[in-house]
mmCIF file of C-alpha atoms in Angstrom:
data_model
loop_
_atom_site.group_PDB
_atom_site.id
_atom_site.type_symbol
_atom_site.label_atom_id
_atom_site.label_comp_id
_atom_site.label_asym_id
_atom_site.label_seq_id
_atom_site.Cartn_x
_atom_site.Cartn_y
_atom_site.Cartn_z
ATOM 1 C CA MET A 18 132.189 161.142 94.319
ATOM 2 C CA ASN A 19 129.661 162.754 96.633
ATOM 3 C CA THR A 20 129.957 162.986 100.386
ATOM 4 C CA LEU A 21 127.620 163.320 103.337
ATOM 5 C CA THR A 22 128.689 164.880 106.613
ATOM 6 C CA VAL A 23 127.114 163.443 109.739
ATOM 7 C CA GLY A 24 128.448 165.047 112.900
ATOM 8 C CA GLU A 25 132.246 164.818 112.671
ATOM 9 C CA GLN A 26 132.167 162.064 110.056
ATOM 10 C CA THR A 27 132.343 162.533 106.277
ATOM 11 C CA LEU A 28 130.882 159.571 104.400
ATOM 12 C CA ALA A 29 131.463 158.670 100.762
ATOM 13 C CA LEU A 30 128.386 158.349 98.558
ATOM 14 C CA ASP A 31 128.218 156.926 95.046
ATOM 15 C CA LYS A 32 126.957 158.983 92.093
ATOM 16 C CA ASP A 33 123.332 158.172 93.023
ATOM 17 C CA GLY A 34 123.725 159.110 96.702
ATOM 18 C CA TYR A 35 124.016 155.594 98.174
ATOM 19 C CA LEU A 36 126.574 154.836 100.883
ATOM 20 C CA VAL A 37 129.805 153.414 99.489
ATOM 21 C CA ASP A 38 130.645 151.654 102.776
ATOM 22 C CA LEU A 39 127.490 149.964 104.069
ATOM 23 C CA ASN A 40 129.112 149.494 107.487
ATOM 24 C CA GLN A 41 129.005 153.259 108.064
ATOM 25 C CA TRP A 42 125.208 153.273 108.272
ATOM 26 C CA SER A 43 123.543 154.390 111.505
ATOM 27 C CA THR A 44 120.250 155.976 112.470
ATOM 28 C CA ASP A 45 121.964 159.391 112.305
ATOM 29 C CA VAL A 46 123.121 158.600 108.756
ATOM 30 C CA ALA A 47 119.561 157.583 107.832
ATOM 31 C CA HIS A 48 118.247 160.893 109.165
ATOM 32 C CA ALA A 49 120.900 162.815 107.211
ATOM 33 C CA LEU A 50 120.137 160.925 103.989
ATOM 34 C CA ALA A 51 116.418 161.536 104.533
ATOM 35 C CA ALA A 52 117.055 165.260 105.021
ATOM 36 C CA VAL A 53 118.779 165.359 101.626
ATOM 37 C CA GLU A 54 115.558 163.883 100.193
ATOM 38 C CA ALA A 55 113.416 166.416 102.131
ATOM 39 C CA LEU A 56 111.878 163.551 104.108
ATOM 40 C CA GLU A 57 111.323 163.301 107.850
ATOM 41 C CA LEU A 58 111.495 159.721 109.087
ATOM 42 C CA THR A 59 108.509 158.529 111.103
ATOM 43 C CA PRO A 60 108.004 155.221 112.954
ATOM 44 C CA GLU A 61 106.300 153.911 109.773
ATOM 45 C CA HIS A 62 109.470 154.653 107.777
ATOM 46 C CA TRP A 63 111.668 152.985 110.390
ATOM 47 C CA GLU A 64 109.527 149.866 110.276
ATOM 48 C CA ILE A 65 110.246 149.516 106.544
ATOM 49 C CA LEU A 66 113.939 150.451 106.880
ATOM 50 C CA GLU A 67 114.471 147.797 109.556
ATOM 51 C CA LEU A 68 112.594 145.277 107.432
ATOM 52 C CA LEU A 69 114.808 146.106 104.450
ATOM 53 C CA ARG A 70 117.983 145.721 106.489
ATOM 54 C CA GLY A 71 116.735 142.296 107.607
ATOM 55 C CA PHE A 72 115.987 141.362 103.987
ATOM 56 C CA TYR A 73 119.513 142.395 103.011
ATOM 57 C CA GLN A 74 121.051 140.327 105.821
ATOM 58 C CA GLU A 75 119.058 137.299 104.729
ATOM 59 C CA PHE A 76 119.492 137.557 100.943
ATOM 60 C CA GLN A 77 122.523 139.886 100.439
ATOM 61 C CA LEU A 78 120.626 142.087 97.998
ATOM 62 C CA SER A 79 118.269 145.048 97.995
ATOM 63 C CA PRO A 80 114.820 144.096 96.709
ATOM 64 C CA ALA A 81 113.178 145.793 93.756
ATOM 65 C CA THR A 82 109.672 147.154 94.263
ATOM 66 C CA ARG A 83 107.643 143.984 93.664
ATOM 67 C CA PRO A 84 109.717 141.761 96.006
ATOM 68 C CA LEU A 85 109.740 144.583 98.576
ATOM 69 C CA ILE A 86 105.940 144.722 98.503
ATOM 70 C CA LYS A 87 105.631 140.933 98.826
ATOM 71 C CA TYR A 88 108.184 140.743 101.656
ATOM 72 C CA THR A 89 106.534 143.619 103.509
ATOM 73 C CA ALA A 90 103.117 141.967 103.179
ATOM 74 C CA LEU A 91 104.575 138.692 104.443
ATOM 75 C CA LYS A 92 106.221 140.293 107.485
ATOM 76 C CA LEU A 93 103.884 143.203 108.314
ATOM 77 C CA GLY A 94 100.579 142.267 106.697
ATOM 78 C CA PRO A 95 98.753 143.383 103.559
ATOM 79 C CA GLU A 96 97.771 146.791 104.978
ATOM 80 C CA LYS A 97 101.464 147.767 104.934
ATOM 81 C CA GLY A 98 102.675 145.459 102.175
ATOM 82 C CA ASN A 99 101.107 147.263 99.259
ATOM 83 C CA SER A 100 102.295 149.764 96.694
ATOM 84 C CA LEU A 101 100.041 152.604 97.915
ATOM 85 C CA HIS A 102 101.448 152.492 101.448
ATOM 86 C CA LEU A 103 105.079 152.216 100.332
ATOM 87 C CA ASN A 104 104.728 154.886 97.633
ATOM 88 C CA ARG A 105 103.202 157.264 100.185
ATOM 89 C CA LEU A 106 106.098 156.746 102.579
ATOM 90 C CA PHE A 107 108.877 156.905 100.002
ATOM 91 C CA ASN A 108 107.650 159.486 97.483
ATOM 92 C CA GLY A 109 106.744 157.082 94.680
ATOM 93 C CA THR A 110 110.119 155.290 94.551
ATOM 94 C CA PRO A 111 109.941 152.902 97.504
ATOM 95 C CA ALA A 112 112.588 150.331 96.577
ATOM 96 C CA LYS A 113 115.292 152.831 95.603
ATOM 97 C CA LEU A 114 114.683 155.458 98.267
ATOM 98 C CA ALA A 115 114.111 153.002 101.109
ATOM 99 C CA ALA A 116 117.301 151.108 100.195
ATOM 100 C CA LYS A 117 119.252 154.370 100.150
ATOM 101 C CA LEU A 118 117.921 155.434 103.558
ATOM 102 C CA ALA A 119 118.550 151.953 104.984
ATOM 103 C CA GLY A 120 122.202 152.225 103.932
ATOM 104 C CA LEU A 121 121.902 149.458 101.343
ATOM 105 C CA PRO A 122 123.002 149.259 97.696
ATOM 106 C CA ARG A 123 120.654 150.378 94.956
ATOM 107 C CA PRO A 124 118.342 147.535 93.872
ATOM 108 C CA THR A 125 119.890 146.038 90.739
ATOM 109 C CA ASN A 126 116.780 145.938 88.593
ATOM 110 C CA CYS A 127 115.435 149.409 89.411
ATOM 111 C CA LEU A 128 115.795 152.076 86.741
#
């Protein structure tokens, strides 16, 4: 099992780098996970991460790419709810990487 150290805290990660205990997520954890991915979180990233966390609270699952795009378009408009925008923010793997950074489980139907 992998671990991530954030300040004084050591967090367990699964084999793919997702948090084992979703309750340990915080903004500091998101920044640390993003650093592992060589990504600096901007306000645009945070907008999607917060949206994803809301989706998870509502449906108890992490969306795959197509539902993520549709949900983003519904909540933030078509200029942000499209594959080009999400791929640009999350290096071509928006559903998996955004879920990881948001402290959520890996989407079940993502390879």
